Amino acid sequence: LAGGTGSVKLIRGLTRATREDFTIISNVGDNFWLHGLYIAPDIDTVTYALASQLDRKRGWGIKKDTFNLLHQLGKLEAETWFKMGDRDSATHLVRTELIRNGKTLADTTSELCRRLGVSQRILPASNDPLETWITTPAGTMHLQDYWVRRGGRDDVLAVTYRGAESAKPSTGVTDAILGASAVILPPANPVTSIGPILAIRGIREALRTTRSTRLAVSPIVGTAPVSGPAAKLLAGLGVPVTPLGVARMYAGLIDVFVADRSGATDEDAFRGLGMVPVFTDVMMPNAAREKALAKRILRYLRHTT
Ligand code: GDP
């Protein structure tokens, strides 16, 4: 189950560490319309990573992209807070056209994957509208407004997943979870990447009932996220910004929780949540460390499944 920048590090590691088949169930809560285009940032990040086109340093967009379109949009006094490169914008254009022609988000995703040479299966968690909205003292706004337009400066009072009650899992999602030998939650923002996926009742139930081993990797190392707004979001929800705080959010859905060694002092508390804790190096600053963590996880899963 994947978000964007943190998730792709482990996904990249897994593709290098194993030839086994896997399906990526992608968050859709960040998706939004801008300039008449339908943008799906997490799906794009995973797709570009698997197509070896992701700008690894930024963690989003296409490497060596140019920004002429964005520059011209600025001249025309249009919104420029969401950075879209020229090549990246081609993806948004093609996706929007396919959607306007009646294709589902899942169809457009598999079509874009085919055209970019990605063979792994990327399934949007849902084809139905599902958006993450953040309530702050300055008002309630879409996650993109909160994080990208306003730079995450507002305190978080509440988070809602609009549309989640009626959103259905897209075709193949629950079968993938029920039929997998393992389900992995990579280090991802638990509120804005994993939260929207788990807010879909059918997916939550599939994860609750599957016989596969369910393993999550902590996005919090020590008492801080490696990147992004997770700290403010967790604090706003009253969740401690620690691996254990994240683990509590996944209680009943996860069998194994992988965290950095600083979490070892909480071993009993993890076990109390019904999880086996695995303490290892969970930082992935480069390709070698991505592969090393993926190998560590696969080794654990092979011994226990
Ligand atoms: P987003 O959609 O771009 O926010 O990406 P994700 O939700 O997939 O990932 C963001 C989360 O990944 C953040 O909470 C980070 O703390 C975490 N993260 C990023 N890099 C790493 C890393 O190398 N190791 C670990 N353990 N977590 C990471």
mmCIF file of C-alpha atoms and ligand atoms in Angstrom:
data_model
loop_
_atom_site.group_PDB
_atom_site.id
_atom_site.type_symbol
_atom_site.label_atom_id
_atom_site.label_comp_id
_atom_site.label_asym_id
_atom_site.label_seq_id
_atom_site.Cartn_x
_atom_site.Cartn_y
_atom_site.Cartn_z
ATOM 1 C CA LEU A 1 0.000 0.000 0.000
ATOM 2 C CA ALA A 2 1.814 3.090 -1.151
ATOM 3 C CA GLY A 3 2.001 6.850 -0.968
ATOM 4 C CA GLY A 4 4.762 8.761 -2.747
ATOM 5 C CA THR A 5 8.263 9.834 -1.734
ATOM 6 C CA GLY A 6 8.901 7.473 1.205
ATOM 7 C CA SER A 7 7.056 4.539 -0.318
ATOM 8 C CA VAL A 8 8.990 4.519 -3.577
ATOM 9 C CA LYS A 9 12.271 4.106 -1.752
ATOM 10 C CA LEU A 10 11.220 0.689 -0.482
ATOM 11 C CA ILE A 11 9.392 -0.183 -3.712
ATOM 12 C CA ARG A 12 12.599 0.535 -5.655
ATOM 13 C CA GLY A 13 14.521 -1.593 -3.175
ATOM 14 C CA LEU A 14 12.063 -4.468 -3.573
ATOM 15 C CA THR A 15 12.303 -4.383 -7.370
ATOM 16 C CA ARG A 16 16.084 -4.741 -7.040
ATOM 17 C CA ALA A 17 15.972 -7.362 -4.291
ATOM 18 C CA THR A 18 13.446 -9.802 -5.766
ATOM 19 C CA ARG A 19 11.888 -10.929 -9.009
ATOM 20 C CA GLU A 20 8.697 -11.837 -7.190
ATOM 21 C CA ASP A 21 5.522 -10.317 -8.452
ATOM 22 C CA PHE A 22 3.949 -7.489 -6.561
ATOM 23 C CA THR A 23 0.979 -5.198 -6.849
ATOM 24 C CA ILE A 24 1.107 -1.605 -5.686
ATOM 25 C CA ILE A 25 -2.110 -0.241 -4.217
ATOM 26 C CA SER A 26 -1.775 3.485 -4.586
ATOM 27 C CA ASN A 27 -3.169 6.305 -2.474
ATOM 28 C CA VAL A 28 -5.632 8.585 -4.268
ATOM 29 C CA GLY A 29 -6.332 11.072 -1.449
ATOM 30 C CA ASP A 30 -3.828 13.648 -2.848
ATOM 31 C CA ASN A 31 -5.463 13.688 -6.275
ATOM 32 C CA PHE A 32 -6.898 16.987 -7.455
ATOM 33 C CA TRP A 33 -7.816 19.149 -10.427
ATOM 34 C CA LEU A 34 -5.639 22.106 -11.453
ATOM 35 C CA HIS A 35 -5.526 24.054 -14.748
ATOM 36 C CA GLY A 36 -8.236 21.691 -16.031
ATOM 37 C CA LEU A 37 -5.925 18.706 -15.475
ATOM 38 C CA TYR A 38 -6.469 15.699 -13.227
ATOM 39 C CA ILE A 39 -3.297 15.167 -11.198
ATOM 40 C CA ALA A 40 -2.567 11.975 -9.230
ATOM 41 C CA PRO A 41 0.750 12.720 -7.484
ATOM 42 C CA ASP A 42 1.279 9.416 -5.658
ATOM 43 C CA ILE A 43 0.391 7.278 -8.673
ATOM 44 C CA ASP A 44 2.783 9.376 -10.768
ATOM 45 C CA THR A 45 5.619 9.123 -8.240
ATOM 46 C CA VAL A 46 5.354 5.319 -8.149
ATOM 47 C CA THR A 47 4.971 5.090 -11.944
ATOM 48 C CA TYR A 48 7.989 7.323 -12.607
ATOM 49 C CA ALA A 49 10.064 5.406 -10.050
ATOM 50 C CA LEU A 50 9.288 2.067 -11.688
ATOM 51 C CA ALA A 51 9.943 3.576 -15.143
ATOM 52 C CA SER A 52 13.356 4.799 -13.829
ATOM 53 C CA GLN A 53 12.271 8.361 -14.620
ATOM 54 C CA LEU A 54 11.726 9.738 -11.121
ATOM 55 C CA ASP A 55 13.801 12.705 -10.034
ATOM 56 C CA ARG A 56 15.368 10.908 -7.103
ATOM 57 C CA LYS A 57 16.684 14.039 -5.393
ATOM 58 C CA ARG A 58 13.369 15.888 -5.320
ATOM 59 C CA GLY A 59 11.400 12.670 -4.770
ATOM 60 C CA TRP A 60 8.721 13.756 -7.248
ATOM 61 C CA GLY A 61 8.466 14.605 -10.946
ATOM 62 C CA ILE A 62 10.603 13.483 -13.859
ATOM 63 C CA LYS A 63 14.380 13.783 -13.818
ATOM 64 C CA LYS A 64 15.935 16.488 -16.019
ATOM 65 C CA ASP A 65 12.487 17.958 -16.567
ATOM 66 C CA THR A 66 12.127 21.613 -17.608
ATOM 67 C CA PHE A 67 9.585 24.092 -16.267
ATOM 68 C CA ASN A 68 8.713 26.278 -19.250
ATOM 69 C CA LEU A 69 4.979 25.623 -18.933
ATOM 70 C CA LEU A 70 5.014 26.631 -15.259
ATOM 71 C CA HIS A 71 7.016 29.756 -16.051
ATOM 72 C CA GLN A 72 4.536 30.791 -18.742
ATOM 73 C CA LEU A 73 1.598 30.043 -16.435
ATOM 74 C CA GLY A 74 3.152 32.517 -14.004
ATOM 75 C CA LYS A 75 3.386 35.150 -16.738
ATOM 76 C CA LEU A 76 -0.284 34.583 -17.423
ATOM 77 C CA GLU A 77 -1.005 35.107 -13.708
ATOM 78 C CA ALA A 78 -2.205 31.521 -13.265
ATOM 79 C CA GLU A 79 -1.496 29.430 -10.148
ATOM 80 C CA THR A 80 2.112 28.230 -9.944
ATOM 81 C CA TRP A 81 2.315 26.843 -6.396
ATOM 82 C CA PHE A 82 2.045 23.262 -7.618
ATOM 83 C CA LYS A 83 5.264 22.561 -9.492
ATOM 84 C CA MET A 84 4.598 20.651 -12.695
ATOM 85 C CA GLY A 85 7.460 20.037 -15.078
ATOM 86 C CA ASP A 86 6.892 20.017 -18.842
ATOM 87 C CA ARG A 87 7.249 16.232 -19.217
ATOM 88 C CA ASP A 88 5.285 15.613 -16.040
ATOM 89 C CA SER A 89 2.493 17.777 -17.467
ATOM 90 C CA ALA A 90 2.292 15.453 -20.467
ATOM 91 C CA THR A 91 1.227 12.702 -18.057
ATOM 92 C CA HIS A 92 -1.481 14.951 -16.597
ATOM 93 C CA LEU A 93 -2.709 15.850 -20.100
ATOM 94 C CA VAL A 94 -2.921 12.244 -21.240
ATOM 95 C CA ARG A 95 -4.577 11.072 -17.998
ATOM 96 C CA THR A 96 -7.134 13.887 -18.198
ATOM 97 C CA GLU A 97 -7.977 13.073 -21.800
ATOM 98 C CA LEU A 98 -8.433 9.377 -21.004
ATOM 99 C CA ILE A 99 -10.675 10.233 -18.047
ATOM 100 C CA ARG A 100 -12.701 12.679 -20.144
ATOM 101 C CA ASN A 101 -13.153 9.844 -22.659
ATOM 102 C CA GLY A 102 -14.774 7.750 -19.923
ATOM 103 C CA LYS A 103 -11.841 5.662 -18.695
ATOM 104 C CA THR A 104 -11.568 4.949 -14.978
ATOM 105 C CA LEU A 105 -8.547 6.027 -12.941
ATOM 106 C CA ALA A 106 -7.456 2.359 -12.854
ATOM 107 C CA ASP A 107 -7.681 2.117 -16.653
ATOM 108 C CA THR A 108 -5.731 5.344 -17.147
ATOM 109 C CA THR A 109 -3.105 4.159 -14.678
ATOM 110 C CA SER A 110 -2.559 0.828 -16.408
ATOM 111 C CA GLU A 111 -2.519 2.577 -19.799
ATOM 112 C CA LEU A 112 0.085 5.099 -18.646
ATOM 113 C CA CYS A 113 2.136 2.270 -17.104
ATOM 114 C CA ARG A 114 2.065 0.380 -20.399
ATOM 115 C CA ARG A 115 3.130 3.443 -22.340
ATOM 116 C CA LEU A 116 5.988 4.139 -19.887
ATOM 117 C CA GLY A 117 7.149 0.497 -19.883
ATOM 118 C CA VAL A 118 6.155 -0.303 -16.292
ATOM 119 C CA SER A 119 5.318 -3.985 -15.892
ATOM 120 C CA GLN A 120 4.359 -4.056 -12.196
ATOM 121 C CA ARG A 121 0.684 -3.622 -11.446
ATOM 122 C CA ILE A 122 -0.280 -0.259 -9.954
ATOM 123 C CA LEU A 123 -3.888 -0.153 -8.765
ATOM 124 C CA PRO A 124 -5.425 3.070 -7.484
ATOM 125 C CA ALA A 125 -7.042 2.263 -4.133
ATOM 126 C CA SER A 126 -10.340 3.443 -5.617
ATOM 127 C CA ASN A 127 -11.784 4.809 -8.836
ATOM 128 C CA ASP A 128 -14.267 6.811 -6.806
ATOM 129 C CA PRO A 129 -13.685 10.355 -5.513
ATOM 130 C CA LEU A 130 -11.771 10.259 -2.219
ATOM 131 C CA GLU A 131 -9.881 13.326 -1.036
ATOM 132 C CA THR A 132 -7.917 14.136 2.100
ATOM 133 C CA TRP A 133 -9.072 17.416 3.642
ATOM 134 C CA ILE A 134 -7.356 19.166 6.545
ATOM 135 C CA THR A 135 -9.113 21.382 9.076
ATOM 136 C CA THR A 136 -6.906 24.191 10.386
ATOM 137 C CA PRO A 137 -7.510 27.475 12.248
ATOM 138 C CA ALA A 138 -7.388 29.111 8.772
ATOM 139 C CA GLY A 139 -10.197 26.890 7.453
ATOM 140 C CA THR A 140 -10.740 23.442 5.956
ATOM 141 C CA MET A 141 -8.759 22.770 2.818
ATOM 142 C CA HIS A 142 -7.621 20.041 0.405
ATOM 143 C CA LEU A 143 -4.332 18.398 1.390
ATOM 144 C CA GLN A 144 -2.594 20.042 -1.611
ATOM 145 C CA ASP A 145 -3.679 23.472 -0.382
ATOM 146 C CA TYR A 146 -2.508 22.646 3.131
ATOM 147 C CA TRP A 147 0.847 21.153 2.237
ATOM 148 C CA VAL A 148 1.929 22.574 -1.120
ATOM 149 C CA ARG A 149 0.130 25.935 -1.475
ATOM 150 C CA ARG A 150 0.407 26.992 2.192
ATOM 151 C CA GLY A 151 3.609 25.042 2.975
ATOM 152 C CA GLY A 152 2.090 23.094 5.878
ATOM 153 C CA ARG A 153 2.288 26.161 8.132
ATOM 154 C CA ASP A 154 -1.168 25.787 9.719
ATOM 155 C CA ASP A 155 -1.869 23.751 12.823
ATOM 156 C CA VAL A 156 -3.930 20.645 12.154
ATOM 157 C CA LEU A 157 -7.248 20.358 13.989
ATOM 158 C CA ALA A 158 -8.789 17.432 12.094
ATOM 159 C CA VAL A 159 -8.344 15.269 9.002
ATOM 160 C CA THR A 160 -11.207 13.878 6.924
ATOM 161 C CA TYR A 161 -11.214 11.508 3.994
ATOM 162 C CA ARG A 162 -14.026 12.921 1.906
ATOM 163 C CA GLY A 163 -15.869 10.285 -0.067
ATOM 164 C CA ALA A 164 -14.318 7.365 1.844
ATOM 165 C CA GLU A 165 -17.669 6.072 3.149
ATOM 166 C CA SER A 166 -18.940 5.396 -0.359
ATOM 167 C CA ALA A 167 -15.644 4.752 -2.199
ATOM 168 C CA LYS A 168 -15.198 1.166 -3.319
ATOM 169 C CA PRO A 169 -11.845 -0.542 -3.791
ATOM 170 C CA SER A 170 -10.900 -0.637 -7.472
ATOM 171 C CA THR A 171 -11.006 -3.998 -9.224
ATOM 172 C CA GLY A 172 -8.287 -6.372 -8.052
ATOM 173 C CA VAL A 173 -7.392 -4.494 -4.869
ATOM 174 C CA THR A 174 -9.068 -6.743 -2.308
ATOM 175 C CA ASP A 175 -8.103 -9.898 -4.252
ATOM 176 C CA ALA A 176 -4.488 -8.725 -4.227
ATOM 177 C CA ILE A 177 -4.591 -8.266 -0.448
ATOM 178 C CA LEU A 178 -6.420 -11.531 0.203
ATOM 179 C CA GLY A 179 -4.238 -13.565 -2.173
ATOM 180 C CA ALA A 180 -0.821 -12.138 -1.357
ATOM 181 C CA SER A 181 1.794 -13.997 0.648
ATOM 182 C CA ALA A 182 2.586 -10.679 2.321
ATOM 183 C CA VAL A 183 1.174 -7.170 2.442
ATOM 184 C CA ILE A 184 3.741 -4.428 2.989
ATOM 185 C CA LEU A 185 3.083 -0.900 4.189
ATOM 186 C CA PRO A 186 6.290 0.924 3.250
ATOM 187 C CA PRO A 187 7.399 3.951 5.246
ATOM 188 C CA ALA A 188 4.631 6.324 4.274
ATOM 189 C CA ASN A 189 2.721 9.134 5.882
ATOM 190 C CA PRO A 190 0.163 7.261 8.005
ATOM 191 C CA VAL A 191 -2.322 10.148 7.866
ATOM 192 C CA THR A 192 -2.179 11.288 4.254
ATOM 193 C CA SER A 193 -0.907 8.220 2.352
ATOM 194 C CA ILE A 194 -1.966 5.070 4.226
ATOM 195 C CA GLY A 195 -4.922 6.680 6.042
ATOM 196 C CA PRO A 196 -7.001 7.323 2.909
ATOM 197 C CA ILE A 197 -6.392 3.757 1.659
ATOM 198 C CA LEU A 198 -7.440 2.239 4.985
ATOM 199 C CA ALA A 199 -10.472 4.546 5.150
ATOM 200 C CA ILE A 200 -12.013 2.492 2.327
ATOM 201 C CA ARG A 201 -14.052 -0.085 4.205
ATOM 202 C CA GLY A 202 -13.471 -2.961 1.760
ATOM 203 C CA ILE A 203 -9.694 -2.491 1.896
ATOM 204 C CA ARG A 204 -9.617 -2.252 5.674
ATOM 205 C CA GLU A 205 -11.681 -5.431 5.945
ATOM 206 C CA ALA A 206 -9.471 -7.268 3.441
ATOM 207 C CA LEU A 207 -6.397 -6.284 5.426
ATOM 208 C CA ARG A 208 -8.074 -7.300 8.666
ATOM 209 C CA THR A 209 -9.058 -10.737 7.379
ATOM 210 C CA THR A 210 -6.274 -11.726 4.979
ATOM 211 C CA ARG A 211 -4.137 -14.696 5.977
ATOM 212 C CA SER A 212 -1.039 -13.059 4.535
ATOM 213 C CA THR A 213 1.652 -11.596 6.774
ATOM 214 C CA ARG A 214 1.057 -7.862 7.133
ATOM 215 C CA LEU A 215 4.197 -5.815 7.689
ATOM 216 C CA ALA A 216 4.622 -2.059 8.121
ATOM 217 C CA VAL A 217 7.808 0.028 8.136
ATOM 218 C CA SER A 218 7.941 3.077 10.380
ATOM 219 C CA PRO A 219 8.102 6.468 8.639
ATOM 220 C CA ILE A 220 9.202 7.935 11.981
ATOM 221 C CA VAL A 221 12.807 7.466 12.992
ATOM 222 C CA GLY A 222 13.416 8.321 16.644
ATOM 223 C CA THR A 223 10.918 11.090 17.284
ATOM 224 C CA ALA A 224 10.735 12.730 13.852
ATOM 225 C CA PRO A 225 9.626 11.860 10.333
ATOM 226 C CA VAL A 226 12.405 11.543 7.767
ATOM 227 C CA SER A 227 10.624 14.131 5.589
ATOM 228 C CA GLY A 228 7.245 15.728 5.004
ATOM 229 C CA PRO A 229 4.396 16.883 7.232
ATOM 230 C CA ALA A 230 3.757 13.682 9.233
ATOM 231 C CA ALA A 231 4.782 15.249 12.587
ATOM 232 C CA LYS A 232 2.257 18.089 12.399
ATOM 233 C CA LEU A 233 -0.500 15.801 11.161
ATOM 234 C CA LEU A 234 0.107 13.141 13.814
ATOM 235 C CA ALA A 235 0.346 15.757 16.575
ATOM 236 C CA GLY A 236 -2.889 17.357 15.324
ATOM 237 C CA LEU A 237 -4.609 13.993 15.725
ATOM 238 C CA GLY A 238 -3.136 13.503 19.190
ATOM 239 C CA VAL A 239 -0.846 10.669 18.049
ATOM 240 C CA PRO A 240 2.684 10.621 19.538
ATOM 241 C CA VAL A 241 5.309 11.237 16.839
ATOM 242 C CA THR A 242 7.124 7.944 17.496
ATOM 243 C CA PRO A 243 7.233 4.515 15.816
ATOM 244 C CA LEU A 244 4.949 3.262 18.592
ATOM 245 C CA GLY A 245 2.450 6.065 17.905
ATOM 246 C CA VAL A 246 2.269 4.980 14.258
ATOM 247 C CA ALA A 247 2.055 1.305 15.244
ATOM 248 C CA ARG A 248 -0.990 2.068 17.411
ATOM 249 C CA MET A 249 -2.759 3.471 14.335
ATOM 250 C CA TYR A 250 -2.255 0.124 12.606
ATOM 251 C CA ALA A 251 -3.268 -2.095 15.553
ATOM 252 C CA GLY A 252 -5.351 -5.068 14.403
ATOM 253 C CA LEU A 253 -4.216 -4.600 10.800
ATOM 254 C CA ILE A 254 -0.502 -5.379 11.052
ATOM 255 C CA ASP A 255 1.463 -8.424 12.288
ATOM 256 C CA VAL A 256 5.001 -7.071 12.012
ATOM 257 C CA PHE A 257 6.298 -3.542 12.618
ATOM 258 C CA VAL A 258 9.755 -2.630 11.368
ATOM 259 C CA ALA A 259 11.343 0.306 13.195
ATOM 260 C CA ASP A 260 14.765 1.758 13.841
ATOM 261 C CA ARG A 261 16.755 0.510 16.800
ATOM 262 C CA SER A 262 15.744 3.427 19.035
ATOM 263 C CA GLY A 263 12.314 1.775 19.236
ATOM 264 C CA ALA A 264 13.761 -1.317 20.934
ATOM 265 C CA THR A 265 12.983 0.163 24.352
ATOM 266 C CA ASP A 266 9.280 -0.152 23.445
ATOM 267 C CA GLU A 267 9.464 -3.832 22.458
ATOM 268 C CA ASP A 268 6.834 -4.925 25.004
ATOM 269 C CA ALA A 269 4.454 -2.141 23.958
ATOM 270 C CA PHE A 270 4.669 -3.295 20.296
ATOM 271 C CA ARG A 271 3.940 -6.862 21.388
ATOM 272 C CA GLY A 272 1.031 -5.561 23.447
ATOM 273 C CA LEU A 273 -0.455 -4.235 20.190
ATOM 274 C CA GLY A 274 -0.278 -7.755 18.733
ATOM 275 C CA MET A 275 2.723 -6.961 16.547
ATOM 276 C CA VAL A 276 6.161 -8.515 16.310
ATOM 277 C CA PRO A 277 8.654 -5.651 16.264
ATOM 278 C CA VAL A 278 11.742 -5.894 14.060
ATOM 279 C CA PHE A 279 14.444 -3.344 14.843
ATOM 280 C CA THR A 280 16.822 -2.526 12.034
ATOM 281 C CA ASP A 281 18.161 0.367 9.965
ATOM 282 C CA VAL A 282 15.113 1.895 8.253
ATOM 283 C CA MET A 283 16.816 4.918 6.673
ATOM 284 C CA MET A 284 17.061 4.725 2.874
ATOM 285 C CA PRO A 285 19.241 7.645 1.729
ATOM 286 C CA ASN A 286 20.518 5.793 -1.367
ATOM 287 C CA ALA A 287 19.873 2.802 -3.652
ATOM 288 C CA ALA A 288 22.093 0.449 -1.643
ATOM 289 C CA ARG A 289 20.209 1.129 1.595
ATOM 290 C CA GLU A 290 16.854 0.790 -0.187
ATOM 291 C CA LYS A 291 17.879 -2.658 -1.373
ATOM 292 C CA ALA A 292 19.338 -3.601 2.012
ATOM 293 C CA LEU A 293 16.079 -2.822 3.839
ATOM 294 C CA ALA A 294 14.046 -4.639 1.164
ATOM 295 C CA LYS A 295 16.295 -7.700 1.545
ATOM 296 C CA ARG A 296 15.977 -7.597 5.324
ATOM 297 C CA ILE A 297 12.175 -7.538 5.014
ATOM 298 C CA LEU A 298 12.109 -10.341 2.435
ATOM 299 C CA ARG A 299 14.400 -12.466 4.591
ATOM 300 C CA TYR A 300 12.067 -12.003 7.536
ATOM 301 C CA LEU A 301 8.991 -12.827 5.458
ATOM 302 C CA ARG A 302 10.562 -15.945 3.927
ATOM 303 C CA HIS A 303 11.354 -17.282 7.389
ATOM 304 C CA THR A 304 7.892 -16.681 8.750
ATOM 305 C CA THR A 305 5.530 -17.370 5.812
HETATM 306 P P1 GDP B 1 4.287 11.372 0.242
HETATM 307 O O1 GDP B 1 2.998 10.896 -0.377
HETATM 308 O O2 GDP B 1 5.203 12.045 -0.725
HETATM 309 O O3 GDP B 1 4.116 12.078 1.560
HETATM 310 O O4 GDP B 1 5.112 10.055 0.568
HETATM 311 P P2 GDP B 1 4.912 8.836 1.526
HETATM 312 O O5 GDP B 1 3.688 8.966 2.351
HETATM 313 O O6 GDP B 1 5.141 7.601 0.727
HETATM 314 O O7 GDP B 1 6.197 9.008 2.414
HETATM 315 C C1 GDP B 1 6.376 10.028 3.331
HETATM 316 C C2 GDP B 1 6.880 9.440 4.623
HETATM 317 O O8 GDP B 1 7.998 8.596 4.382
HETATM 318 C C3 GDP B 1 7.306 10.497 5.617
HETATM 319 O O9 GDP B 1 6.536 10.364 6.785
HETATM 320 C C4 GDP B 1 8.795 10.191 5.871
HETATM 321 O O10 GDP B 1 9.145 10.317 7.235
HETATM 322 C C5 GDP B 1 8.951 8.765 5.405
HETATM 323 N N1 GDP B 1 10.275 8.495 4.840
HETATM 324 C C6 GDP B 1 10.886 9.143 3.832
HETATM 325 N N2 GDP B 1 12.116 8.602 3.610
HETATM 326 C C7 GDP B 1 12.266 7.593 4.509
HETATM 327 C C8 GDP B 1 13.331 6.668 4.781
HETATM 328 O O11 GDP B 1 14.388 6.643 4.150
HETATM 329 N N3 GDP B 1 13.115 5.769 5.798
HETATM 330 C C9 GDP B 1 11.963 5.761 6.526
HETATM 331 N N4 GDP B 1 11.825 4.850 7.505
HETATM 332 N N5 GDP B 1 10.961 6.625 6.309
HETATM 333 C C10 GDP B 1 11.105 7.524 5.295
#
